[in-house]
XYZ file of C-alpha atoms in Angstrom:
337
model
C 41.804 -98.342 -7.025
C 41.907 -94.866 -5.092
C 41.184 -94.806 -1.500
C 38.630 -92.121 -0.392
C 39.013 -90.630 3.003
C 35.894 -91.225 5.190
C 34.531 -88.232 7.290
C 35.960 -89.825 10.252
C 39.384 -89.728 9.003
C 39.078 -85.956 8.661
C 41.793 -84.425 11.057
C 39.256 -81.809 11.719
C 36.739 -84.121 12.967
C 39.310 -85.820 15.231
C 40.374 -82.345 16.762
C 36.612 -81.278 17.253
C 35.909 -84.739 19.186
C 39.161 -84.304 21.201
C 37.824 -80.892 22.116
C 34.396 -82.111 22.999
C 35.950 -84.740 25.163
C 38.100 -82.269 26.980
C 35.233 -79.886 27.266
C 33.463 -82.319 29.532
C 36.310 -83.224 31.443
C 36.917 -79.286 32.234
C 33.139 -78.894 32.858
C 33.695 -81.624 35.701
C 36.885 -79.887 37.189
C 35.409 -76.239 37.194
C 32.493 -78.010 38.870
C 34.725 -79.505 41.666
C 36.806 -76.042 41.906
C 33.517 -73.999 42.201
C 32.352 -76.332 44.883
C 35.602 -76.193 46.807
C 35.555 -72.422 47.011
C 31.999 -72.406 47.773
C 30.778 -70.176 45.044
C 27.169 -68.973 46.135
C 25.581 -68.941 42.987
C 26.222 -72.603 42.170
C 24.977 -73.462 45.699
C 21.953 -71.326 45.632
C 21.178 -72.367 41.635
C 23.365 -75.410 40.846
C 21.531 -76.355 37.844
C 20.952 -72.927 35.961
C 24.457 -71.559 36.799
C 26.032 -75.065 35.715
C 23.979 -74.992 32.480
C 24.628 -71.058 31.808
C 28.331 -71.415 32.036
C 28.261 -74.777 29.945
C 26.464 -73.067 27.084
C 28.951 -69.983 27.568
C 31.918 -71.939 27.795
C 30.963 -74.320 24.781
C 31.679 -71.950 21.965
C 34.667 -70.304 23.528
C 36.455 -73.712 23.904
C 35.307 -75.305 20.815
C 36.411 -72.530 18.391
C 39.785 -73.522 19.452
C 39.420 -76.919 17.912
C 38.445 -76.279 14.259
C 34.718 -76.144 14.692
C 34.284 -72.769 12.673
C 34.535 -74.282 9.356
C 32.135 -77.152 10.389
C 29.591 -74.270 11.626
C 30.105 -72.329 8.190
C 29.356 -75.212 6.072
C 26.045 -76.055 8.380
C 24.825 -72.329 8.262
C 25.123 -72.120 4.414
C 22.917 -68.910 4.334
C 23.422 -65.533 5.146
C 19.979 -65.603 7.109
C 20.858 -68.575 9.300
C 24.189 -67.265 10.118
C 22.899 -63.946 11.314
C 19.630 -65.946 13.423
C 22.339 -68.368 14.895
C 24.066 -65.515 16.533
C 21.213 -65.297 18.837
C 22.069 -68.700 20.220
C 25.223 -67.088 21.768
C 23.167 -64.878 24.468
C 21.251 -67.924 25.901
C 23.478 -67.679 28.910
C 21.583 -64.648 30.090
C 18.105 -66.316 29.890
C 19.460 -69.791 31.598
C 20.700 -67.591 34.688
C 17.826 -65.030 35.087
C 14.573 -66.827 34.157
C 15.392 -69.529 37.203
C 16.084 -66.419 39.438
C 12.677 -64.449 38.449
C 15.535 -61.777 37.424
C 14.698 -61.698 33.598
C 14.392 -58.457 31.943
C 13.019 -58.268 28.294
C 14.961 -55.152 27.659
C 18.271 -56.636 28.370
C 17.597 -59.898 26.807
C 16.544 -57.852 23.701
C 19.487 -55.465 23.659
C 22.022 -58.950 24.116
C 20.231 -60.338 20.937
C 20.348 -57.088 18.864
C 23.903 -56.627 19.677
C 24.987 -60.062 18.455
C 22.627 -60.090 15.477
C 23.882 -56.475 14.354
C 27.754 -57.170 14.869
C 26.857 -60.535 12.927
C 24.795 -58.678 10.101
C 27.376 -55.957 9.867
C 30.218 -58.701 9.177
C 28.012 -60.599 6.950
C 27.232 -57.488 4.494
C 30.881 -56.082 4.716
C 33.116 -59.065 3.824
C 36.217 -57.217 3.210
C 38.661 -57.202 6.172
C 39.949 -54.037 7.604
C 37.455 -51.752 7.030
C 35.639 -49.102 8.705
C 33.096 -51.838 9.788
C 35.674 -53.721 11.531
C 36.632 -50.506 13.426
C 33.057 -49.815 14.533
C 32.329 -53.819 15.519
C 35.919 -53.912 17.542
C 34.947 -50.370 19.220
C 31.581 -51.354 20.381
C 32.806 -54.727 21.722
C 35.391 -53.452 23.363
C 33.569 -50.232 24.987
C 30.679 -52.681 25.950
C 33.341 -54.768 28.040
C 35.534 -52.130 29.143
C 32.916 -49.598 30.277
C 30.649 -52.380 32.155
C 27.676 -51.683 30.135
C 26.753 -55.564 30.366
C 26.684 -55.720 33.867
C 26.991 -52.332 35.828
C 25.717 -49.293 34.303
C 24.707 -47.510 31.080
C 21.857 -48.172 28.774
C 21.417 -51.682 29.577
C 21.179 -51.528 33.033
C 18.033 -51.866 35.113
C 18.028 -49.904 38.447
C 18.602 -52.116 41.469
C 20.014 -55.334 39.526
C 23.040 -56.242 37.608
C 22.799 -58.147 34.425
C 25.079 -61.183 35.630
C 24.506 -62.609 39.352
C 27.299 -61.603 41.744
C 30.573 -63.850 41.279
C 29.787 -64.282 37.736
C 31.046 -61.018 36.264
C 33.285 -62.530 33.893
C 30.260 -63.500 31.879
C 29.938 -60.592 29.820
C 33.568 -60.818 28.711
C 33.123 -64.544 27.687
C 30.065 -63.590 25.695
C 31.465 -60.980 23.690
C 34.815 -63.195 23.048
C 32.052 -65.610 21.174
C 30.110 -63.005 19.448
C 33.787 -62.012 18.009
C 34.974 -65.452 17.442
C 31.582 -66.217 15.563
C 31.826 -63.009 13.608
C 35.521 -63.540 12.548
C 35.762 -67.199 12.081
C 32.181 -68.028 10.731
C 30.669 -65.043 9.384
C 33.603 -63.291 8.068
C 36.655 -65.486 8.358
C 39.928 -63.613 8.384
C 43.216 -64.990 8.214
C 45.999 -65.113 11.051
C 43.817 -64.845 14.171
C 45.511 -67.941 15.313
C 42.823 -69.292 18.001
C 43.580 -72.701 18.458
C 43.661 -74.684 21.832
C 45.679 -77.261 20.707
C 49.197 -76.397 22.443
C 52.574 -76.493 20.643
C 56.065 -76.709 22.226
C 56.631 -73.586 20.437
C 53.445 -71.722 22.215
C 55.318 -72.211 25.540
C 58.894 -71.406 24.149
C 57.897 -68.250 22.410
C 55.226 -67.198 25.264
C 57.973 -67.489 28.194
C 60.671 -66.033 26.107
C 58.453 -62.781 25.856
C 57.533 -63.064 29.437
C 61.730 -63.081 30.316
C 62.161 -60.217 27.948
C 59.443 -57.980 29.628
C 59.952 -58.949 33.385
C 63.152 -57.221 33.802
C 61.622 -54.049 32.261
C 58.642 -53.796 34.472
C 59.711 -54.898 37.674
C 62.096 -51.839 38.433
C 59.987 -49.350 36.549
C 56.804 -50.671 38.323
C 58.732 -50.325 41.752
C 59.830 -46.694 40.906
C 56.203 -46.056 40.002
C 54.568 -47.345 43.284
C 52.568 -49.447 40.942
C 54.188 -52.738 42.024
C 54.575 -53.924 45.668
C 56.758 -57.099 46.547
C 55.053 -59.699 48.845
C 57.419 -61.796 50.572
C 54.824 -64.321 51.646
C 55.052 -67.412 49.550
C 52.022 -68.720 48.167
C 50.638 -72.619 48.726
C 52.074 -74.560 46.101
C 48.883 -75.230 44.120
C 48.362 -71.669 43.909
C 50.510 -70.346 41.112
C 49.300 -73.364 38.694
C 45.789 -72.652 39.590
C 46.171 -68.879 38.996
C 47.689 -69.676 35.752
C 45.501 -71.742 34.297
C 42.460 -69.592 35.428
C 44.165 -66.528 34.013
C 45.000 -67.927 30.882
C 41.423 -69.225 29.998
C 39.154 -66.530 31.520
C 41.657 -63.211 31.463
C 44.558 -63.700 28.808
C 42.740 -65.766 26.109
C 39.925 -63.518 25.583
C 42.178 -60.349 25.987
C 44.635 -61.924 23.323
C 41.713 -62.728 20.784
C 40.466 -59.093 20.670
C 43.830 -56.958 20.549
C 46.147 -59.400 19.241
C 44.239 -61.577 16.778
C 41.820 -59.198 15.562
C 42.950 -55.533 16.383
C 46.458 -56.174 15.727
C 45.989 -58.650 12.687
C 43.330 -56.076 11.067
C 45.876 -53.051 11.459
C 48.665 -54.982 9.853
C 46.665 -54.532 6.544
C 47.025 -50.801 7.003
C 49.800 -49.913 9.268
C 52.378 -52.542 8.624
C 53.879 -54.898 11.121
C 55.334 -52.352 13.402
C 52.720 -49.753 13.073
C 50.060 -52.366 14.078
C 51.936 -53.554 16.862
C 52.299 -50.196 18.554
C 49.090 -48.841 18.132
C 47.448 -52.187 19.255
C 49.848 -51.837 22.440
C 48.745 -48.400 22.934
C 45.002 -49.550 23.176
C 45.763 -52.263 25.259
C 47.393 -50.009 27.485
C 44.200 -47.649 27.369
C 41.546 -50.564 28.161
C 43.326 -50.433 31.617
C 42.478 -46.919 32.127
C 39.497 -47.563 34.713
C 41.381 -50.038 36.712
C 40.844 -47.782 39.803
C 38.771 -44.980 41.142
C 40.510 -42.576 38.632
C 42.525 -42.565 35.496
C 45.106 -45.089 36.218
C 48.104 -43.830 34.023
C 50.786 -46.245 35.614
C 48.397 -49.250 34.756
C 47.987 -48.124 31.505
C 51.672 -47.209 30.959
C 52.721 -50.879 32.031
C 49.755 -52.611 30.174
C 50.855 -50.747 26.889
C 54.456 -51.828 27.199
C 53.225 -55.548 27.878
C 51.366 -55.180 25.128
C 54.431 -54.849 22.794
C 55.761 -58.255 24.352
C 52.317 -60.025 23.735
C 52.080 -58.725 20.170
C 55.540 -59.906 19.581
C 54.478 -63.430 20.923
C 51.537 -63.549 18.685
C 53.256 -62.222 15.647
C 55.988 -65.050 15.863
C 53.678 -67.718 14.221
C 50.195 -66.066 14.475
C 49.325 -67.933 17.779
C 47.250 -66.682 20.446
C 48.095 -69.644 22.529
C 51.601 -68.226 22.606
C 50.852 -64.844 23.553
C 48.479 -65.924 26.199
C 51.336 -67.810 27.641
C 52.848 -64.586 28.272
C 49.983 -62.672 29.082
C 48.725 -65.273 31.651
C 52.740 -65.524 33.389
C 52.731 -61.941 33.557
C 49.356 -61.369 35.381
C 50.136 -64.790 37.619
C 53.315 -63.125 38.698
C 52.041 -59.864 39.685
C 48.643 -61.044 41.279
C 50.925 -63.419 43.550
C 53.806 -61.504 44.201
C 53.420 -57.663 43.231
C 49.986 -56.872 43.292
């Protein structure tokens, strides 16, 4: 008599459960770290800040544990998938309403942005078309130009969309929209968004970091972009900086430039053309890191993008390229910034 697998035996269910448990542990860890650093928003508005972050971090984390197929089965209709995208904007409501800083124009703009991106991907399902170009350009420019927190059509005079100290929220929100769009609404192959680490992720990621370091340090010193700091940081700072950078900087940027941009460009330009163009675009995304066009940053970031792209391309794993990215950024921020 054949044995039928129970839902509890489904490997994806196990990964989702493990991801949920890790999520709860991380919330406690982040709470303790924020309290230790006396994050003002957490001290002044503990409940709304915690709930907002938890809601923002939940999809970002759980998509790395295979929750996307379950969501697609649950949201079985096109209308349901488009409507559900509005839930990704709730962190703004959780933050702004208790603070009496809610602006309906901003709320509607956020909902419209998520819904329009979702609807466009829902209607045009074929990958690597002009729709993907528009979607990724909009998402990238919204973040890179600070349209969700500082200026532009979403701004309100005298306020910012996110309170001081929470400026990283917009990047995570757009990462959630992108993850939802390309893993649930319009699933594409090879994104590689998994938060279940493998030994090979560290092997490949650190290898590409070692390839890049001998290039960037002498060039950066000659250009005057890098400045070596002789002071040695406290023992806890490098690992803490690496973990923070991996989760909140490297992973969302690698999702966008490698998992989506480079991935989709490969269908049009091939492996090497996609690697080069994605790296150039990654470099250009750093143009406004300073008062004027920061060409040194753009150049070094573009070269770094080649090695990040190689790390992702090896096994189509964003974890690997994020290891390279986080390692490079940590070394820079602690010893060369």
